[in-house]
XYZ file of N, CA, C and O in Angstrom:
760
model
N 37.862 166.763 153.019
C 38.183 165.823 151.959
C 38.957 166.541 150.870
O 38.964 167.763 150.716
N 39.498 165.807 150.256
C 40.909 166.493 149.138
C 40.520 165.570 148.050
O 40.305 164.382 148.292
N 40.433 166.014 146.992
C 40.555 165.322 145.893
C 42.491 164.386 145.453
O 43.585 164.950 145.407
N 42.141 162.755 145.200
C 43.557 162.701 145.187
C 44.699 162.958 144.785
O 45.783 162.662 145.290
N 44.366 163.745 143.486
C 45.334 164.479 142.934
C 45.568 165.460 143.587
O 46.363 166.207 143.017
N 45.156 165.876 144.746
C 45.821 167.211 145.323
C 46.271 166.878 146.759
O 46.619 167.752 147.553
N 46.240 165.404 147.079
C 47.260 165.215 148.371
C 48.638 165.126 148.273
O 49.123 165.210 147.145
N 49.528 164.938 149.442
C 51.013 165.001 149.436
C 51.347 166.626 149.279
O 51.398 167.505 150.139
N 51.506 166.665 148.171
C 52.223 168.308 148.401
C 51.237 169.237 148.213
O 51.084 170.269 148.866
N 50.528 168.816 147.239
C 48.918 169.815 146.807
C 49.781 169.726 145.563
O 50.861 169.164 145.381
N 48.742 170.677 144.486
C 49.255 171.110 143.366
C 50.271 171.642 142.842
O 50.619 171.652 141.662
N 50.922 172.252 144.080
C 52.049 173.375 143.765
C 53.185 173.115 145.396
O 53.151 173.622 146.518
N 53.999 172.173 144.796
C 54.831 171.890 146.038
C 55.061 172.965 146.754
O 54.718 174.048 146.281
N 55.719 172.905 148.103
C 56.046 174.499 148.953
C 56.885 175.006 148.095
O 56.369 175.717 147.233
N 58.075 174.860 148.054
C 59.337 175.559 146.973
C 58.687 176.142 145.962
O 58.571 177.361 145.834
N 58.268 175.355 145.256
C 57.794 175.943 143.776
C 56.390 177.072 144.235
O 56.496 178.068 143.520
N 55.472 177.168 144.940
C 54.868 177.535 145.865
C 55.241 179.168 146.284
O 54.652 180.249 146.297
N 56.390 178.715 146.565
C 56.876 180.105 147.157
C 58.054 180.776 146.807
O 58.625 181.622 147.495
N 58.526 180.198 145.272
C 59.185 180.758 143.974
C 58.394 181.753 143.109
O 58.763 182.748 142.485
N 56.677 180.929 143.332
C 56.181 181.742 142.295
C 55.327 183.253 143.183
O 55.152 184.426 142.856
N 55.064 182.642 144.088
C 54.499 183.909 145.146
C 55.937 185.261 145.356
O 55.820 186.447 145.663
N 56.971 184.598 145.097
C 58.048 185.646 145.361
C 57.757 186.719 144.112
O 57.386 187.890 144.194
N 58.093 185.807 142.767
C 58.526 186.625 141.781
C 56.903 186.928 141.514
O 56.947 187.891 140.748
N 55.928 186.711 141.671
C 54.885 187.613 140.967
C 54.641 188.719 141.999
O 54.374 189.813 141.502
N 54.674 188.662 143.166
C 54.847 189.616 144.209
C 56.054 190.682 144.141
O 56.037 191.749 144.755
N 56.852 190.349 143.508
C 58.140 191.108 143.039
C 57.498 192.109 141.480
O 57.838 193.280 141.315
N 56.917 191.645 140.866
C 56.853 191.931 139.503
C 55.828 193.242 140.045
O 56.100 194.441 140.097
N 54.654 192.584 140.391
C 53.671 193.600 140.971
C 54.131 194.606 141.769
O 53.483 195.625 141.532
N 54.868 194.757 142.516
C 55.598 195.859 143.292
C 56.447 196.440 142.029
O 56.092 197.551 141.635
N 57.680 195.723 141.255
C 58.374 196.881 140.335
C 57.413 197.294 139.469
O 57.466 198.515 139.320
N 55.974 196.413 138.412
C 55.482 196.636 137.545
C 54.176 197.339 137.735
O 53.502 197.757 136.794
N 53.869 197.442 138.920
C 52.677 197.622 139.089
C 52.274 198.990 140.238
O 51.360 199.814 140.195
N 53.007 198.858 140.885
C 52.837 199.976 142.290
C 53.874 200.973 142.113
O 53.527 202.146 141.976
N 55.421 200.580 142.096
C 55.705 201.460 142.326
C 56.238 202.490 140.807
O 56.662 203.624 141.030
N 56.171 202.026 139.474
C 56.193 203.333 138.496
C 55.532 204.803 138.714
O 55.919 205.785 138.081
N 54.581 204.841 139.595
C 53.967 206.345 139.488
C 55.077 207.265 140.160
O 55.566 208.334 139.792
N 55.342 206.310 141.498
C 56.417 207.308 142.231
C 57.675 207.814 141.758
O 58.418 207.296 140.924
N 57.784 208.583 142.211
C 59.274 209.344 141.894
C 60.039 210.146 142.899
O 59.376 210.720 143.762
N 61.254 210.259 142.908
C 62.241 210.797 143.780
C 63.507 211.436 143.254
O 64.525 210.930 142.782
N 63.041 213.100 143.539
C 63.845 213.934 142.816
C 63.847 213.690 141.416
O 64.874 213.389 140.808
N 62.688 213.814 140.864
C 62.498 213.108 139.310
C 62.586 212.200 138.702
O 62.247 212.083 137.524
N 63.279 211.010 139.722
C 63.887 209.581 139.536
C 62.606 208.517 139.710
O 62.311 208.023 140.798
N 62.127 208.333 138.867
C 61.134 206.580 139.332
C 61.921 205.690 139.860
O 62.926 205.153 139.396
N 61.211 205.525 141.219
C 61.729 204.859 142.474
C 61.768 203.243 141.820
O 62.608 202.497 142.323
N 61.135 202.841 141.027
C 61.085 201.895 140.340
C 62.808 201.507 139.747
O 63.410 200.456 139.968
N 63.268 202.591 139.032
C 64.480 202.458 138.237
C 65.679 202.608 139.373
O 66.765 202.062 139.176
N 65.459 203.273 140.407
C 66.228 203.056 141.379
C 66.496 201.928 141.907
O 67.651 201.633 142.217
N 65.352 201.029 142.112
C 65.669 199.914 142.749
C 66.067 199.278 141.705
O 67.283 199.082 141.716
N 65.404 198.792 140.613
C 66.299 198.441 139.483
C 67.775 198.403 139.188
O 68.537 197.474 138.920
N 67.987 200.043 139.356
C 69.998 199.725 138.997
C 70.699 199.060 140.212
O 71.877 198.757 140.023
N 70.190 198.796 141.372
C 70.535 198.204 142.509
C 70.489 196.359 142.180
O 71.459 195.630 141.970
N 69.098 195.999 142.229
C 68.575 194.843 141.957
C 68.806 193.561 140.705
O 68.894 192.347 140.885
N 68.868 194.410 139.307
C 69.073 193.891 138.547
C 70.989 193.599 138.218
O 71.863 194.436 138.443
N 71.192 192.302 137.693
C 72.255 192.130 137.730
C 72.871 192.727 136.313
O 72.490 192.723 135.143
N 73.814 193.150 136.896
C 74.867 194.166 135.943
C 76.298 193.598 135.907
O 76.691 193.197 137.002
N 77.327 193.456 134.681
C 78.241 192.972 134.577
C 79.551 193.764 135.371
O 79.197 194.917 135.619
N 80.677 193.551 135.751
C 81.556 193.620 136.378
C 81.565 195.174 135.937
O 81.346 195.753 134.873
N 81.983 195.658 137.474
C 81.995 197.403 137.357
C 80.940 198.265 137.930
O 80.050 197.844 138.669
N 81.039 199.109 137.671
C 80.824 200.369 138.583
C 78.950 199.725 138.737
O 78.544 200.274 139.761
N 78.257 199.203 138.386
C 77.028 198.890 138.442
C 76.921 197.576 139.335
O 75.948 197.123 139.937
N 78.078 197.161 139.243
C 77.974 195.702 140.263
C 78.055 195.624 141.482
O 79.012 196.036 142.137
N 76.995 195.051 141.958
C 77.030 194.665 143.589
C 76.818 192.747 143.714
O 76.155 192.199 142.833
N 77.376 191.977 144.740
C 76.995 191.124 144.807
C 75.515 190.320 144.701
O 75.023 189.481 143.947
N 75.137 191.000 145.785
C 73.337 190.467 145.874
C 73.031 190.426 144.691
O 72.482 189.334 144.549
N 73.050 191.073 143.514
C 72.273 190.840 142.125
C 73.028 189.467 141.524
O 73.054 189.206 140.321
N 73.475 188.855 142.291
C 74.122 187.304 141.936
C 72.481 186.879 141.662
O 71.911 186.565 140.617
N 71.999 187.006 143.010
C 70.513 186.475 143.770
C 69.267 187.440 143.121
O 68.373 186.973 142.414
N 69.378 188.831 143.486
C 68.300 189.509 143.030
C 67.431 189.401 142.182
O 66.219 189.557 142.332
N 68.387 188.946 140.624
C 68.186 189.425 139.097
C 66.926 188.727 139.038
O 65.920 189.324 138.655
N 66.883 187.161 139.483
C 65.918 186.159 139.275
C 64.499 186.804 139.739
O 63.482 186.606 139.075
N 64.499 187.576 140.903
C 63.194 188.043 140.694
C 62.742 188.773 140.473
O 61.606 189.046 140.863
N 63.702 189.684 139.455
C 62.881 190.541 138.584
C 62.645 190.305 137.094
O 63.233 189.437 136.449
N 61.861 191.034 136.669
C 60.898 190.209 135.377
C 60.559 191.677 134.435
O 60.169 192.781 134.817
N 60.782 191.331 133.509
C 60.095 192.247 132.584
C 58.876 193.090 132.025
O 58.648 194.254 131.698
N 58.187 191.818 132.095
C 57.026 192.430 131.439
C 56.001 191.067 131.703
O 56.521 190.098 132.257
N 55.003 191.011 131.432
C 53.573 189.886 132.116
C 54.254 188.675 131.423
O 54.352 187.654 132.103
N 54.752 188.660 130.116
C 54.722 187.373 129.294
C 56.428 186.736 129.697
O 57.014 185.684 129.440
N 56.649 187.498 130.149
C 58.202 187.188 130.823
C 58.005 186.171 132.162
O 58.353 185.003 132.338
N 57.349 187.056 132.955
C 57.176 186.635 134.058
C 56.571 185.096 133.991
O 57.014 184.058 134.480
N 55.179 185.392 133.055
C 54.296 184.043 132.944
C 55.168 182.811 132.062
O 54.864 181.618 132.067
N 56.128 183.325 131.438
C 57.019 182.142 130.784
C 57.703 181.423 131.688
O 57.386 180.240 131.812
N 58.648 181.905 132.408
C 59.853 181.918 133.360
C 58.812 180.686 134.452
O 59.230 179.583 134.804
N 57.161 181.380 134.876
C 57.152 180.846 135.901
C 55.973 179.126 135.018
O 55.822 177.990 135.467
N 55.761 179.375 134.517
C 55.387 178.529 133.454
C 56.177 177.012 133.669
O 55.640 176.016 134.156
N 57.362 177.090 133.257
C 58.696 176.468 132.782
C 58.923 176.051 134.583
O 59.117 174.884 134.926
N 58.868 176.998 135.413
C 59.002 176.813 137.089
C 58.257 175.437 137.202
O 58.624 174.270 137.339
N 57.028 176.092 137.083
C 55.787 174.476 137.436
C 55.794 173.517 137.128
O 55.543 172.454 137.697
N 56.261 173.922 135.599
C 55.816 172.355 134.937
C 56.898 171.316 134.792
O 56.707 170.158 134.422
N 58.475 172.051 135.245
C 59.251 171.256 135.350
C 60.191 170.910 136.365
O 60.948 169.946 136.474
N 59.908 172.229 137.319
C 60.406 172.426 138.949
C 59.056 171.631 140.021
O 59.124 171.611 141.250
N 58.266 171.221 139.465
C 57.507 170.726 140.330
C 57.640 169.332 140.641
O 57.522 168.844 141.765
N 57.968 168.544 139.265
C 58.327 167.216 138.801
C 60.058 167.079 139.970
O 60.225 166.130 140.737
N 61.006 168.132 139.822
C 61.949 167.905 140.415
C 61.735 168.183 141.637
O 62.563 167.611 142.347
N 60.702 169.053 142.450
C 61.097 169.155 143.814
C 60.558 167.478 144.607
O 60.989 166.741 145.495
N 59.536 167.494 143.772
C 58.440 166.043 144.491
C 59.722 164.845 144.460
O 59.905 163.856 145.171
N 60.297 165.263 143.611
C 61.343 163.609 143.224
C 62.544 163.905 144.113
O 63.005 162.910 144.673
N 63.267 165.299 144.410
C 64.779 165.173 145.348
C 63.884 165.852 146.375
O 64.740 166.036 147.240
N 62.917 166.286 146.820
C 62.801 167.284 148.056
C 62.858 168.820 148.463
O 63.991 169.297 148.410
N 62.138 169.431 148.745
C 62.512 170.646 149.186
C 63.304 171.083 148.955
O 63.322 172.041 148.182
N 64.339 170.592 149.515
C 65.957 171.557 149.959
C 66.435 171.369 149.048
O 66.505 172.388 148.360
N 66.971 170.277 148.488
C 67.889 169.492 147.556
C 67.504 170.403 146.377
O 68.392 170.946 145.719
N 65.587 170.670 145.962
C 65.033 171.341 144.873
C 66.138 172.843 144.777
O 67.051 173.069 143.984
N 65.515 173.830 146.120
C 66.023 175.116 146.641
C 67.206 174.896 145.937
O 67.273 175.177 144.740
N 68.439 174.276 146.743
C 69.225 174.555 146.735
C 70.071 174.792 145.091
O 70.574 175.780 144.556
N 69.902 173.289 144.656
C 69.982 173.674 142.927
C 69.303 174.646 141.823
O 69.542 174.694 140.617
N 68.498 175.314 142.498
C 67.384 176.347 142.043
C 68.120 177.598 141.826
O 68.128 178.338 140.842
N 68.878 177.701 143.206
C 69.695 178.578 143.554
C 70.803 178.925 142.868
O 71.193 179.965 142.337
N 71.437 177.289 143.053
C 72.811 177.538 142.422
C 72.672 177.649 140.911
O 73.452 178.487 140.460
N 71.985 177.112 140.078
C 71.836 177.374 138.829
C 71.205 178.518 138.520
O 71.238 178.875 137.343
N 70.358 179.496 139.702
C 70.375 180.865 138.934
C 71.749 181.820 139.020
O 72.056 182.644 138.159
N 72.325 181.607 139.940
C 73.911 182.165 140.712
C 74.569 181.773 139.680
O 75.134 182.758 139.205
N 74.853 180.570 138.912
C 75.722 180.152 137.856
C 75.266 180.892 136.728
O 76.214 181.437 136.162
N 74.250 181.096 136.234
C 73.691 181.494 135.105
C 74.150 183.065 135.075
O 74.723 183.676 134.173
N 73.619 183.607 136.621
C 74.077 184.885 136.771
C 75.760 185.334 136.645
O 76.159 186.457 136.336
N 76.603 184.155 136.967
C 77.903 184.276 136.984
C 78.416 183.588 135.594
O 79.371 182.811 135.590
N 77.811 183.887 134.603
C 78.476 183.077 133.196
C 77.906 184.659 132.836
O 78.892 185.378 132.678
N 76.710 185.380 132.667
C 75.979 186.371 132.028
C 77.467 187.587 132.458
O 78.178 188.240 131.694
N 77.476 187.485 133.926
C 78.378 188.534 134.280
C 79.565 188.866 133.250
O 79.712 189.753 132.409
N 80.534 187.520 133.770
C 81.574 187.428 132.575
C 81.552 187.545 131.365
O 82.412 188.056 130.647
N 80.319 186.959 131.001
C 80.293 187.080 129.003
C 80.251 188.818 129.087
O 80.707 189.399 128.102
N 79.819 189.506 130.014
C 79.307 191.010 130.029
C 80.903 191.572 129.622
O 81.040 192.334 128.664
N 82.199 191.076 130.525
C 83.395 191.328 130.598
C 83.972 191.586 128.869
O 84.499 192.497 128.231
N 83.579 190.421 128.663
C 84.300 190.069 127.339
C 83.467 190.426 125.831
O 83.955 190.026 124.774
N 82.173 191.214 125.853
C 81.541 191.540 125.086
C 81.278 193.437 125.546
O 80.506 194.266 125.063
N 82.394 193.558 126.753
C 81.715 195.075 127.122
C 80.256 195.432 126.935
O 79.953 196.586 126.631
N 79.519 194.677 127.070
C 77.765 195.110 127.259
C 77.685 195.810 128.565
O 78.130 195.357 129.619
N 77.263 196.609 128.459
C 76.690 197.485 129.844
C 75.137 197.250 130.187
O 74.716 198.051 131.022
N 74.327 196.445 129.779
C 73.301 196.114 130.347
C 72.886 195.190 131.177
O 73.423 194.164 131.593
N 71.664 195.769 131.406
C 71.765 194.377 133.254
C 70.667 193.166 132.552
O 70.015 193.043 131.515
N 70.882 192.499 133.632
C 69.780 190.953 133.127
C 68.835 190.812 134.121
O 69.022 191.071 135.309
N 67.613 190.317 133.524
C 66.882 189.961 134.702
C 66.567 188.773 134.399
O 67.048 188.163 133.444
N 65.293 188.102 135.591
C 64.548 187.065 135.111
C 64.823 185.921 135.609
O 65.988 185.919 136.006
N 64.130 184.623 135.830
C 64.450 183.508 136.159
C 64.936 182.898 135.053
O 65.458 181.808 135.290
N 64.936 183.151 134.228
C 65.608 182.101 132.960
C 66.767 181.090 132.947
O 66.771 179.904 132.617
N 67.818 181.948 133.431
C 68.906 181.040 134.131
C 68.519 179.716 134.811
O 68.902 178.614 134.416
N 67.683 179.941 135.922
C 67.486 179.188 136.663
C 66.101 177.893 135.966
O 66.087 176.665 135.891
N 65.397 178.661 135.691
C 64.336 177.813 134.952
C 64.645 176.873 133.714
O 64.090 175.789 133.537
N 65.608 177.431 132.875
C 65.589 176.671 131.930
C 66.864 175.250 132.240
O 66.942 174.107 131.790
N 67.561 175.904 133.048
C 68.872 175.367 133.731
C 67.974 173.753 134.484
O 68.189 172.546 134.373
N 67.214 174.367 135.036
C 66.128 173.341 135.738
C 65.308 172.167 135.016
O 65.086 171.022 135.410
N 64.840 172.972 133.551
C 64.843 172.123 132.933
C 65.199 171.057 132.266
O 64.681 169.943 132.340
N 66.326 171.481 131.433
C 67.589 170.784 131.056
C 67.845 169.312 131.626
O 68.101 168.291 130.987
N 67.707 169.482 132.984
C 68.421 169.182 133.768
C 67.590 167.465 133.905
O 68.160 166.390 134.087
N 66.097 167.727 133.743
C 64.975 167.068 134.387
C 64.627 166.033 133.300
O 63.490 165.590 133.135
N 65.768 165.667 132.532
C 65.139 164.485 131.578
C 65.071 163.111 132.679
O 65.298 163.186 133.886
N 64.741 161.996 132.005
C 64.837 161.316 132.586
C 65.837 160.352 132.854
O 65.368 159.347 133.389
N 67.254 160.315 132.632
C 68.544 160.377 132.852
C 68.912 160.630 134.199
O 69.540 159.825 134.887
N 68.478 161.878 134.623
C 68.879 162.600 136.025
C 67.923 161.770 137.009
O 68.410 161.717 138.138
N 66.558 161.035 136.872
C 65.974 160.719 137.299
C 65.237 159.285 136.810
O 64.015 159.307 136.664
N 65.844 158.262 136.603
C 65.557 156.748 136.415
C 64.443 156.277 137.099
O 64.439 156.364 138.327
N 63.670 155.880 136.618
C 62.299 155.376 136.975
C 61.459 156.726 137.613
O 61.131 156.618 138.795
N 61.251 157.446 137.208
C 60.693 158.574 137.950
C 59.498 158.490 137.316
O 59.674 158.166 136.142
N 58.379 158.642 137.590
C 57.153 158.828 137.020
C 56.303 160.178 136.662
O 55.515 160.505 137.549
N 56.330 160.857 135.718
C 56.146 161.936 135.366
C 55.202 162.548 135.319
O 54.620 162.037 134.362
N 54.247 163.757 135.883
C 53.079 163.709 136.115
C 52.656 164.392 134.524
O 53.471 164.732 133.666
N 50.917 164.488 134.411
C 50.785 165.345 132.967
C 51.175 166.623 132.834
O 51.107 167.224 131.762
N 51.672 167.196 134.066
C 52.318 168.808 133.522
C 53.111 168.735 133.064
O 53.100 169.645 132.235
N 54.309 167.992 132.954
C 55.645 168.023 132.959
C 55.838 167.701 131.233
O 55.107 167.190 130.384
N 57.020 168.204 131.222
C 57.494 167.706 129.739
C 58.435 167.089 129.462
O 59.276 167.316 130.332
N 58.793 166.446 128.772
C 59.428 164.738 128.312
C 60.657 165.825 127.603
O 60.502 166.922 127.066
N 62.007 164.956 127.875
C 62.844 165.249 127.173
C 63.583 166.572 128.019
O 63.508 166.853 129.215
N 64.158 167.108 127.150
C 65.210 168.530 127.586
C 64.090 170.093 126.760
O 63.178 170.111 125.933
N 64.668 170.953 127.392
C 63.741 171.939 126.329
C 64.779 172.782 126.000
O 65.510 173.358 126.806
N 64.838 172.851 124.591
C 65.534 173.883 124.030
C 66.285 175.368 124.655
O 65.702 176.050 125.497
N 67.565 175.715 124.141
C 67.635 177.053 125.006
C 66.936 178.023 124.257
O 66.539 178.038 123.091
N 66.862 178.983 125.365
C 66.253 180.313 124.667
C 66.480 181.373 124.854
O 66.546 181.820 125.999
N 66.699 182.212 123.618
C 67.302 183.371 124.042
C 66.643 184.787 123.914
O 66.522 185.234 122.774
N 66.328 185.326 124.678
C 65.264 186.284 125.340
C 65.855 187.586 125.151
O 66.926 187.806 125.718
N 65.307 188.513 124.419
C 66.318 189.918 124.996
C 64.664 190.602 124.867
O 63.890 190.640 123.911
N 64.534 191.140 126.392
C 63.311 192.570 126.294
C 64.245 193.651 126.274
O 65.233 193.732 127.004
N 63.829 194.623 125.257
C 64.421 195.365 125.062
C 63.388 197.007 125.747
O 63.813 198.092 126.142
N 61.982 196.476 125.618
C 61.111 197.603 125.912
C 60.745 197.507 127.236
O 59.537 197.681 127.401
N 61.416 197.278 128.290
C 61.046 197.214 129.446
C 61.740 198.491 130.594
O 62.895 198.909 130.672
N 60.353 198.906 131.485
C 60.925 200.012 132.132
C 61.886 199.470 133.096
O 62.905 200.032 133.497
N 61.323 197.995 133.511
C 62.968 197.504 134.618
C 64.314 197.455 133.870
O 65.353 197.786 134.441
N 64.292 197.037 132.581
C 65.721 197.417 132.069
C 66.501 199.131 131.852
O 67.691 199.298 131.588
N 65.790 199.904 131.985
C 66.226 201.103 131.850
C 66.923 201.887 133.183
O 66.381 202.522 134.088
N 68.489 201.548 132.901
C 68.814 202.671 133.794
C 69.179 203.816 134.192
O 70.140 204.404 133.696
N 68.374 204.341 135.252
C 68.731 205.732 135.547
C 69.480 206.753 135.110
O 69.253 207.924 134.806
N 70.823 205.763 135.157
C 71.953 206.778 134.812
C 71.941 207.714 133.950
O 72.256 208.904 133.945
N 71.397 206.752 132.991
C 71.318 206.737 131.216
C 69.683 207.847 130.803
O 69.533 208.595 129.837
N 68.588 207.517 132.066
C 67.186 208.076 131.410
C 67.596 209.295 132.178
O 66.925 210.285 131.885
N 68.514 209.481 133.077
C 68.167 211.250 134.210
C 69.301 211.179 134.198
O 69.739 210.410 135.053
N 70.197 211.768 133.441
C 71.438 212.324 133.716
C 71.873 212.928 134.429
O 71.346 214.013 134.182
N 72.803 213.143 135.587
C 72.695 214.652 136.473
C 72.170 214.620 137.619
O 72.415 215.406 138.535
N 70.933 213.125 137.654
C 69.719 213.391 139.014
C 70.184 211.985 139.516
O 69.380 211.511 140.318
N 71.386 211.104 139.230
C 71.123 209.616 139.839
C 72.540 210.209 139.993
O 73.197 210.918 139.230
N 72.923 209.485 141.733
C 74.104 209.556 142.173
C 74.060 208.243 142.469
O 72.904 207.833 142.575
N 75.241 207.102 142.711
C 75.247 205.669 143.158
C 76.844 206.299 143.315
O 77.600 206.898 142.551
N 76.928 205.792 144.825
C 78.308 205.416 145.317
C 78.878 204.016 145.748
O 80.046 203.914 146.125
């Protein structure tokens, strides 16, 4: 027996489901396991970092961090915001377009977000990388008034209206720190 509020998708649609199992499973591996290690003096942590996290046009850029950036996270209150904002307003949208339809705009609005951050990087010469679902989450939000969705019925998680942008800078985080910059001499990237 199921209580009825938890039939159809359950509490936590699949997508949203397995958005948030990614990035807290992501966070716990950069934030949690792997800082002790090190390689050739390098925290294997910051390695994967200058790889993973998205970096503006140039010698730090690789494609995949189009995709990557989103699941990496800063710090606990980062993570718990980002995925916060996931539930309470990615849940309302996957139940109403579906799975895929959810994914797919999930996607493209973190890829867009990631590809506006890139460029502004161009034109402000910032050399720092971005992380985080924010792009995508708040993009998601925005998105989910009830305009985009006419007669939709809104469950009590969800929130009414558009939500404000926000602008986030962690500045004290060991995933933002790169290598290059903390071990001079000991990080090679070709």
């Amino acid at each position: 027996y199921r209580p009825a509020f938890l039939r159809g998708f359950g509490l936590f649609p699949p997508v949203i489901k397995g958005l948030l199992i990614s990035n807290v499973a992501m966070w716990v591996l950069f934030g949690l396991l792997l800082p002790p290690f090190t390689y050739h003096g390098v925290p294997i942590f910051a390695l994967f970092t200058e790889y993973l996290a998205l970096w503006p046009l140039g010698t730090h850029f690789f494609p995949w961090q189009l995709f990557t950036y989103m699941f990496l996270h800063g710090s606990v209150s980062h993570l718990l915001i980002n995925m916060l904002v996931l539930y309470m307003v990615g849940g309302d949208l996957e139940r109403y377009w579906g799975s895929q339809r959810f994914l797919r705009y999930y996607l493209v609005c973190g890829v867009g977000a990631g590809l506006v951050v890139t460029f502004a990087g161009l034109l402000t010469r910032a050399n720092v990388p971005t992380i985080g679902a924010s792009g995508a989450t708040v993009s998601s939000a925005r998105k989910s008034s009830r305009p985009l969705m006419p007669g939709m019925r809104t469950s009590s998680s969800s929130m009414s209206g558009t939500v404000p942008d926000f602008n986030f800078r962690i500045t004290s985080s060991p995933l933002l720190a790169c290598p290059r910059t903390l071990y001079p001499g000991k990080v090679e990237i070709h």
